[in-house]
Amino acid sequence: MKAEVLDEIKRKYGDRATDTPFERSLYSRDLAPVPALLVDPLFNTMPDLVVRPANVEEVAEILRTAWAGNIPVTPRAGASTVYFDSVPVKGGVVMDLNLLRGVVGLDEERMTVTVQAGTTWSELDDYLNRRGLTVKSYPSSAPVASIGGWFCMMGYGIGSLKYGSLLSQVRAAEVVLATGEVRVVTRDTDPPLSWFAASEGTLGIVTWLELEVRRLSPMKHFLIQFTNVPEMTRVLTELKDASVTPYNLHFADPACVRAMHDLGLTPGDVQDGCILEIDYEGTDRELAQAEDIIRTMAAGNKSINMLPNEVAEMEWKERFKALRLKRGGPAVLGGEVWLPADELAGYLADINKMSLRYGIDLISYGHVVTPEHATVMTMFYTDETKTLKYIFNLSLVKKIHDIGYRHHGCPYGVGLWNTPYIDRIFSRKRLAGLRERKKTLDPRGTMNPGKVYRSPLLMNPYIFGMGMDVMAGILRAAGRGGSG
Ligand SMILES: Cc1cc2nc3c(=O)[nH]c(=O)nc-3n(C[C@H](O)[C@H](O)[C@H](O)COP(=O)(O)OP(=O)(O)OC[C@H]3O[C@@H](n4cnc5c(N)ncnc54)[C@H](O)[C@@H]3O)c2cc1C
């Protein structure tokens, strides 16, 4: 039955469907380098078929066919995630959504744009900029990340501090449910729009979204070097709560500044301390007020070095290049933590202690994304070709998340690899609610199975936690993690 169904899809979609091993293998991984030794015994990440639908009717037809044959379907767009969110773990069909591209309509009265889900954030913003408009927020992976992909993930990034989560900016979306049924969802429908935000492709496929836009406005950028982290986080708190809200607030800890310097990437050739980037957008009056706030805060503060405006502007232009730090590799491992902003200083202090304890450079940077929350990426260099060492290094990712948890944080996003932490990410009540949604909309569990709702047996929090802690203990005794 399964073979017949797959054949039917393949015949129908011609050169937009492939079952060749080489092409399918490209869909069996994402940006995270994970050795086959860890993956192959547990999961079937090789899709049986990859298909590229070009419109909602095709998405619906493929889902209907897969549903009838009980075949898993994994949606995939930019594949810029790292937790196997868009990698199948039970084979089946990968639906590549990159042909669902382009703007469907612009409504300048409502100040909204309707856009196909596979369009990248940069493509949409280019389209809007030509008309004097822009998006309210976007991820720092905007050149490759799709509108639908960010909506189905957490949806916080550049601009969120001022304009809120992506969910709060979306007015409506078209979704195709696991059965192939097409629905338009809003805040008032049943199911509501909010069910699909951060659902990681487990409830259906989003084909278009209507989002709020804003007029393009001038920007001003500031870059400040601090001698120490506590002073940086004090100023960060002051600025995020000030009368003019920054559009973007980005920080880098001393290890990050050092790594950037070693790679020849630091703005203004800064070698030490930590860095805060503050970007404002708004009317000329708001920008003048913002400049006033910054200059007043900096006046007489000996632990602050204001870098020249040109350097700040250059750093803003580099905002999509977070991955350049990877050049210090061969590879990087790490954890991204959703953290209360007022815990940032404590978190970074504990990360520094961990760095000393394990003899490893831990590099942290991130954004303040709401008045209360920051996302912090803490990473270290490793080498995926040294498999045993790499596997031991994974235990350090758990230690990073443990520090985040001690500071009331949790992993940012779930996918497969963060399922051992689901009881930290969701309260018991919330998780029960999410599982209920899944049962209602996808009772056969064919949409992106193996993600979000529960961990696979061998990765259950207890076994996983114990195993990782033992490995971390061995690393600590040996006094070396990382790529060395
Ligand atoms: C350098 C870099 C910077 C990043 N910056 C940010 C950031 O600022 N903020 C942030 O939140 N993340 C960030 N990310 C993570 C990632 O880029 C974002 O989550 C991104 O929005 C994912 O979009 P994508 O198109 O790549 O989705 P994919 O990785 O293809 O998919 C993500 C998930 O959504 C599902 N999915 C994708 N499209 C659809 C659809 N149309 N319908 C239903 N399900 C779908 C997939 O099945 C998968 O579960 C960053 C990553 C990198 C590498």
CSV table of N, CA and C in Angstrom, one decimal, residues 55-166:
chain,number,residue,atom,x,y,z
A,55,ASN,N,1.3,24.8,-5.3
A,55,ASN,CA,0.1,25.6,-4.8
A,55,ASN,C,-0.6,24.8,-3.8
A,56,VAL,N,-1.7,25.5,-3.2
A,56,VAL,CA,-2.4,24.9,-2.1
A,56,VAL,C,-3.1,23.6,-2.5
A,57,GLU,N,-3.6,23.6,-3.8
A,57,GLU,CA,-4.3,22.4,-4.3
A,57,GLU,C,-3.4,21.2,-4.2
A,58,GLU,N,-2.1,21.4,-4.7
A,58,GLU,CA,-1.2,20.3,-4.7
A,58,GLU,C,-0.8,19.9,-3.2
A,59,VAL,N,-0.7,20.9,-2.4
A,59,VAL,CA,-0.4,20.5,-0.9
A,59,VAL,C,-1.5,19.6,-0.4
A,60,ALA,N,-2.7,20.1,-0.7
A,60,ALA,CA,-3.9,19.3,-0.2
A,60,ALA,C,-4.0,17.9,-0.7
A,61,GLU,N,-3.7,17.8,-2.0
A,61,GLU,CA,-3.8,16.5,-2.7
A,61,GLU,C,-2.7,15.6,-2.1
A,62,ILE,N,-1.5,16.1,-1.9
A,62,ILE,CA,-0.5,15.2,-1.4
A,62,ILE,C,-0.8,14.8,0.0
A,63,LEU,N,-1.3,15.7,0.8
A,63,LEU,CA,-1.6,15.3,2.2
A,63,LEU,C,-2.8,14.3,2.2
A,64,ARG,N,-3.8,14.5,1.3
A,64,ARG,CA,-4.9,13.6,1.3
A,64,ARG,C,-4.4,12.2,0.9
A,65,THR,N,-3.5,12.1,0.0
A,65,THR,CA,-3.0,10.8,-0.5
A,65,THR,C,-2.2,10.2,0.6
A,66,ALA,N,-1.3,11.0,1.3
A,66,ALA,CA,-0.5,10.4,2.3
A,66,ALA,C,-1.3,10.0,3.5
A,67,TRP,N,-2.4,10.7,3.8
A,67,TRP,CA,-3.3,10.4,4.9
A,67,TRP,C,-3.9,9.0,4.6
A,68,ALA,N,-4.4,8.9,3.4
A,68,ALA,CA,-5.1,7.6,3.1
A,68,ALA,C,-4.1,6.4,3.2
A,69,GLY,N,-2.8,6.7,2.9
A,69,GLY,CA,-1.9,5.6,3.0
A,69,GLY,C,-1.1,5.5,4.4
A,70,ASN,N,-1.6,6.4,5.3
A,70,ASN,CA,-1.0,6.5,6.6
A,70,ASN,C,0.6,6.7,6.6
A,71,ILE,N,1.0,7.6,5.7
A,71,ILE,CA,2.4,7.9,5.5
A,71,ILE,C,2.8,9.2,6.1
A,72,PRO,N,3.9,9.2,6.9
A,72,PRO,CA,4.3,10.5,7.5
A,72,PRO,C,4.7,11.5,6.5
A,73,VAL,N,4.4,12.8,6.8
A,73,VAL,CA,4.8,13.9,6.0
A,73,VAL,C,5.5,14.9,6.8
A,74,THR,N,6.7,15.3,6.4
A,74,THR,CA,7.5,16.3,7.1
A,74,THR,C,7.6,17.6,6.2
A,75,PRO,N,7.1,18.7,6.7
A,75,PRO,CA,7.2,19.9,5.9
A,75,PRO,C,8.6,20.5,6.1
A,76,ARG,N,9.2,21.0,5.0
A,76,ARG,CA,10.5,21.6,5.1
A,76,ARG,C,10.5,22.8,4.2
A,77,ALA,N,11.1,23.9,4.7
A,77,ALA,CA,11.2,25.1,3.8
A,77,ALA,C,12.7,25.5,3.7
A,78,GLY,N,13.2,26.5,4.5
A,78,GLY,CA,14.6,27.0,4.4
A,78,GLY,C,15.5,26.0,5.1
A,79,ALA,N,15.0,25.1,6.0
A,79,ALA,CA,15.8,24.1,6.7
A,79,ALA,C,16.9,24.8,7.5
A,80,SER,N,16.6,26.0,8.0
A,80,SER,CA,17.7,26.7,8.8
A,80,SER,C,17.6,26.4,10.3
A,81,THR,N,16.8,25.4,10.6
A,81,THR,CA,16.7,25.0,12.0
A,81,THR,C,17.7,23.9,12.3
A,82,VAL,N,17.9,23.6,13.6
A,82,VAL,CA,19.0,22.7,14.0
A,82,VAL,C,18.6,21.5,14.9
A,83,TYR,N,17.3,21.4,15.1
A,83,TYR,CA,16.9,20.3,16.0
A,83,TYR,C,16.2,19.2,15.3
A,84,PHE,N,16.5,19.0,14.0
A,84,PHE,CA,15.9,18.0,13.1
A,84,PHE,C,14.4,18.4,13.0
A,85,ASP,N,14.0,19.7,13.2
A,85,ASP,CA,12.6,20.1,13.1
A,85,ASP,C,12.0,19.7,11.7
A,86,SER,N,12.8,19.9,10.7
A,86,SER,CA,12.3,19.6,9.3
A,86,SER,C,13.0,18.4,8.7
A,87,VAL,N,13.5,17.5,9.6
A,87,VAL,CA,14.1,16.2,9.1
A,87,VAL,C,13.2,15.1,9.5
A,88,PRO,N,12.8,14.2,8.6
A,88,PRO,CA,11.9,13.1,9.0
A,88,PRO,C,12.6,12.2,10.0
A,89,VAL,N,11.9,11.6,10.9
A,89,VAL,CA,12.5,10.6,11.8
A,89,VAL,C,11.8,9.2,11.6
A,90,LYS,N,10.8,9.2,10.7
A,90,LYS,CA,10.1,8.0,10.4
A,90,LYS,C,10.0,7.8,8.9
A,91,GLY,N,10.9,8.3,8.1
A,91,GLY,CA,10.9,8.2,6.7
A,91,GLY,C,9.6,8.9,6.1
A,92,GLY,N,9.0,8.4,5.1
A,92,GLY,CA,7.8,9.0,4.5
A,92,GLY,C,8.1,10.0,3.5
A,93,VAL,N,7.2,11.0,3.5
A,93,VAL,CA,7.3,12.1,2.4
A,93,VAL,C,7.9,13.4,3.1
A,94,VAL,N,8.9,14.0,2.5
A,94,VAL,CA,9.3,15.3,2.8
A,94,VAL,C,8.6,16.3,1.8
A,95,MET,N,7.9,17.2,2.3
A,95,MET,CA,7.2,18.2,1.4
A,95,MET,C,8.1,19.5,1.4
A,96,ASP,N,8.8,19.7,0.3
A,96,ASP,CA,9.7,20.9,0.2
A,96,ASP,C,8.8,22.0,-0.3
A,97,LEU,N,8.7,23.1,0.6
A,97,LEU,CA,7.7,24.1,0.3
A,97,LEU,C,8.3,25.3,-0.4
A,98,ASN,N,9.5,25.2,-1.0
A,98,ASN,CA,10.1,26.3,-1.5
A,98,ASN,C,9.5,26.9,-2.8
A,99,LEU,N,8.6,26.1,-3.4
A,99,LEU,CA,7.9,26.7,-4.6
A,99,LEU,C,6.7,27.5,-4.2
A,100,LEU,N,6.3,27.5,-3.0
A,100,LEU,CA,5.2,28.4,-2.6
A,100,LEU,C,5.7,29.8,-2.3
A,101,ARG,N,6.0,30.5,-3.3
A,101,ARG,CA,6.8,31.7,-3.1
A,101,ARG,C,6.1,32.9,-3.8
A,102,GLY,N,6.2,34.1,-3.1
A,102,GLY,CA,5.8,35.3,-3.7
A,102,GLY,C,4.7,36.0,-2.9
A,103,VAL,N,4.5,37.3,-3.2
A,103,VAL,CA,3.4,38.0,-2.5
A,103,VAL,C,2.1,37.8,-3.2
A,104,VAL,N,1.1,37.6,-2.5
A,104,VAL,CA,-0.3,37.4,-3.1
A,104,VAL,C,-1.0,38.7,-3.2
A,105,GLY,N,-0.9,39.6,-2.2
A,105,GLY,CA,-1.5,40.8,-2.2
A,105,GLY,C,-1.1,41.8,-1.1
A,106,LEU,N,-1.1,43.1,-1.4
A,106,LEU,CA,-0.7,44.1,-0.5
A,106,LEU,C,-1.9,45.0,-0.2
A,107,ASP,N,-2.3,45.2,1.0
A,107,ASP,CA,-3.4,46.1,1.4
A,107,ASP,C,-2.9,47.2,2.2
A,108,GLU,N,-2.7,48.4,1.5
A,108,GLU,CA,-2.0,49.5,2.2
A,108,GLU,C,-3.0,50.2,3.1
A,109,GLU,N,-4.3,49.9,3.0
A,109,GLU,CA,-5.2,50.5,3.9
A,109,GLU,C,-5.2,49.8,5.3
A,110,ARG,N,-5.2,48.5,5.1
A,110,ARG,CA,-5.1,47.6,6.4
A,110,ARG,C,-3.7,47.5,6.9
A,111,MET,N,-2.7,48.0,6.0
A,111,MET,CA,-1.3,47.8,6.3
A,111,MET,C,-1.0,46.3,6.5
A,112,THR,N,-1.4,45.5,5.6
A,112,THR,CA,-1.0,44.1,5.7
A,112,THR,C,-0.6,43.6,4.3
A,113,VAL,N,0.2,42.5,4.4
A,113,VAL,CA,0.6,41.9,3.1
A,113,VAL,C,0.3,40.4,3.3
A,114,THR,N,-0.2,39.8,2.2
A,114,THR,CA,-0.5,38.3,2.2
A,114,THR,C,0.6,37.7,1.3
A,115,VAL,N,1.3,36.7,1.9
A,115,VAL,CA,2.5,36.2,1.3
A,115,VAL,C,2.5,34.7,1.4
A,116,GLN,N,3.0,34.0,0.3
A,116,GLN,CA,3.1,32.5,0.3
A,116,GLN,C,4.1,32.1,1.4
A,117,ALA,N,3.8,31.0,2.0
A,117,ALA,CA,4.6,30.6,3.2
A,117,ALA,C,6.1,30.3,2.9
A,118,GLY,N,6.4,29.9,1.6
A,118,GLY,CA,7.8,29.5,1.3
A,118,GLY,C,8.7,30.7,0.9
A,119,THR,N,8.1,31.9,0.9
A,119,THR,CA,8.9,33.1,0.6
A,119,THR,C,9.9,33.4,1.7
A,120,THR,N,11.1,33.9,1.4
A,120,THR,CA,12.0,34.2,2.5
A,120,THR,C,11.7,35.6,3.0
A,121,TRP,N,12.2,35.8,4.3
A,121,TRP,CA,11.9,37.1,4.9
A,121,TRP,C,12.6,38.2,4.1
A,122,SER,N,13.8,37.9,3.6
A,122,SER,CA,14.5,38.9,2.8
A,122,SER,C,13.8,39.2,1.5
A,123,GLU,N,13.2,38.2,0.8
A,123,GLU,CA,12.5,38.5,-0.4
A,123,GLU,C,11.2,39.3,-0.1
A,124,LEU,N,10.5,39.0,1.0
A,124,LEU,CA,9.4,39.8,1.3
A,124,LEU,C,9.8,41.3,1.6
A,125,ASP,N,10.8,41.4,2.4
A,125,ASP,CA,11.2,42.8,2.8
A,125,ASP,C,11.7,43.6,1.6
A,126,ASP,N,12.4,42.9,0.6
A,126,ASP,CA,12.8,43.6,-0.6
A,126,ASP,C,11.6,44.2,-1.3
A,127,TYR,N,10.6,43.3,-1.4
A,127,TYR,CA,9.3,43.6,-2.1
A,127,TYR,C,8.7,44.9,-1.4
A,128,LEU,N,8.6,44.8,-0.1
A,128,LEU,CA,8.0,45.9,0.7
A,128,LEU,C,8.8,47.2,0.6
A,129,ASN,N,10.1,47.1,0.7
A,129,ASN,CA,11.0,48.2,0.7
A,129,ASN,C,10.8,49.0,-0.6
A,130,ARG,N,10.6,48.3,-1.7
A,130,ARG,CA,10.4,49.0,-3.0
A,130,ARG,C,9.1,49.9,-3.0
A,131,ARG,N,8.3,49.6,-2.0
A,131,ARG,CA,7.0,50.4,-1.9
A,131,ARG,C,7.0,51.3,-0.6
A,132,GLY,N,8.2,51.5,-0.1
A,132,GLY,CA,8.3,52.3,1.1
A,132,GLY,C,7.8,51.7,2.4
A,133,LEU,N,7.7,50.4,2.4
A,133,LEU,CA,7.2,49.6,3.5
A,133,LEU,C,8.2,48.6,4.0
A,134,THR,N,7.9,48.0,5.1
A,134,THR,CA,8.9,47.0,5.6
A,134,THR,C,8.1,46.0,6.6
A,135,VAL,N,8.7,44.9,6.9
A,135,VAL,CA,8.1,44.0,7.9
A,135,VAL,C,8.4,44.5,9.3
A,136,LYS,N,7.6,44.1,10.2
A,136,LYS,CA,7.8,44.6,11.6
A,136,LYS,C,9.0,43.9,12.3
A,137,SER,N,9.1,42.6,12.1
A,137,SER,CA,10.3,41.9,12.7
A,137,SER,C,10.7,40.7,11.7
A,138,TYR,N,11.8,40.1,12.0
A,138,TYR,CA,12.3,39.0,11.2
A,138,TYR,C,13.4,38.3,11.9
A,139,PRO,N,13.6,37.0,11.5
A,139,PRO,CA,14.7,36.3,12.2
A,139,PRO,C,16.1,36.7,11.6
A,140,SER,N,17.1,36.5,12.4
A,140,SER,CA,18.5,36.9,11.8
A,140,SER,C,18.9,35.9,10.8
A,141,SER,N,18.1,34.9,10.4
A,141,SER,CA,18.3,34.0,9.3
A,141,SER,C,17.5,34.4,8.1
A,142,ALA,N,17.0,35.7,8.1
A,142,ALA,CA,16.1,36.2,7.1
A,142,ALA,C,16.4,35.8,5.6
A,143,PRO,N,17.7,35.8,5.2
A,143,PRO,CA,18.0,35.5,3.8
A,143,PRO,C,17.6,34.1,3.4
A,144,VAL,N,17.5,33.2,4.3
A,144,VAL,CA,17.1,31.8,3.9
A,144,VAL,C,15.8,31.3,4.6
A,145,ALA,N,15.5,31.9,5.8
A,145,ALA,CA,14.3,31.4,6.5
A,145,ALA,C,13.0,31.9,5.9
A,146,SER,N,12.0,31.0,5.8
A,146,SER,CA,10.8,31.3,5.2
A,146,SER,C,9.8,31.9,6.2
A,147,ILE,N,8.8,32.6,5.6
A,147,ILE,CA,7.7,33.2,6.4
A,147,ILE,C,7.0,32.1,7.2
A,148,GLY,N,6.6,31.0,6.5
A,148,GLY,CA,5.9,29.9,7.2
A,148,GLY,C,6.8,29.2,8.2
A,149,GLY,N,8.1,29.1,7.9
A,149,GLY,CA,9.0,28.4,8.8
A,149,GLY,C,9.2,29.1,10.1
A,150,TRP,N,9.3,30.5,10.1
A,150,TRP,CA,9.4,31.2,11.3
A,150,TRP,C,8.1,31.2,12.1
A,151,PHE,N,7.0,31.3,11.4
A,151,PHE,CA,5.7,31.2,12.1
A,151,PHE,C,5.5,29.9,12.8
A,152,CYS,N,6.0,28.8,12.2
A,152,CYS,CA,5.8,27.5,12.8
A,152,CYS,C,6.9,27.2,13.8
A,153,MET,N,7.9,28.1,13.9
A,153,MET,CA,8.8,28.0,15.0
A,153,MET,C,8.4,29.1,16.1
A,154,MET,N,9.4,29.6,16.8
A,154,MET,CA,9.0,30.5,17.9
A,154,MET,C,8.6,31.9,17.5
A,155,GLY,N,9.3,32.4,16.4
A,155,GLY,CA,8.8,33.7,15.9
A,155,GLY,C,9.3,34.9,16.6
A,156,TYR,N,10.5,34.8,17.3
A,156,TYR,CA,11.1,36.0,17.9
A,156,TYR,C,12.4,36.3,17.3
A,157,GLY,N,12.8,37.5,17.1
A,157,GLY,CA,14.1,37.9,16.5
A,157,GLY,C,14.3,39.4,16.4
A,158,ILE,N,14.8,39.9,15.4
A,158,ILE,CA,15.1,41.3,15.2
A,158,ILE,C,13.8,42.0,15.1
A,159,GLY,N,13.6,43.1,15.9
A,159,GLY,CA,12.3,43.8,15.8
A,159,GLY,C,11.3,43.4,16.8
A,160,SER,N,11.4,42.2,17.4
A,160,SER,CA,10.4,41.7,18.3
A,160,SER,C,10.3,42.5,19.6
A,161,LEU,N,11.4,43.0,20.0
A,161,LEU,CA,11.3,43.8,21.3
A,161,LEU,C,10.4,45.0,21.1
A,162,LYS,N,10.4,45.6,19.9
A,162,LYS,CA,9.5,46.7,19.7
A,162,LYS,C,8.1,46.3,19.2
A,163,TYR,N,8.0,45.3,18.3
A,163,TYR,CA,6.8,45.0,17.7
A,163,TYR,C,6.1,43.7,18.1
A,164,GLY,N,6.7,42.9,19.0
A,164,GLY,CA,6.1,41.7,19.6
A,164,GLY,C,6.4,40.5,18.7
A,165,SER,N,5.8,39.4,19.1
A,165,SER,CA,6.0,38.1,18.5
A,165,SER,C,5.5,38.1,17.1
A,166,LEU,N,5.9,37.2,16.2
A,166,LEU,CA,5.3,37.1,14.9
A,166,LEU,C,3.8,36.8,15.0
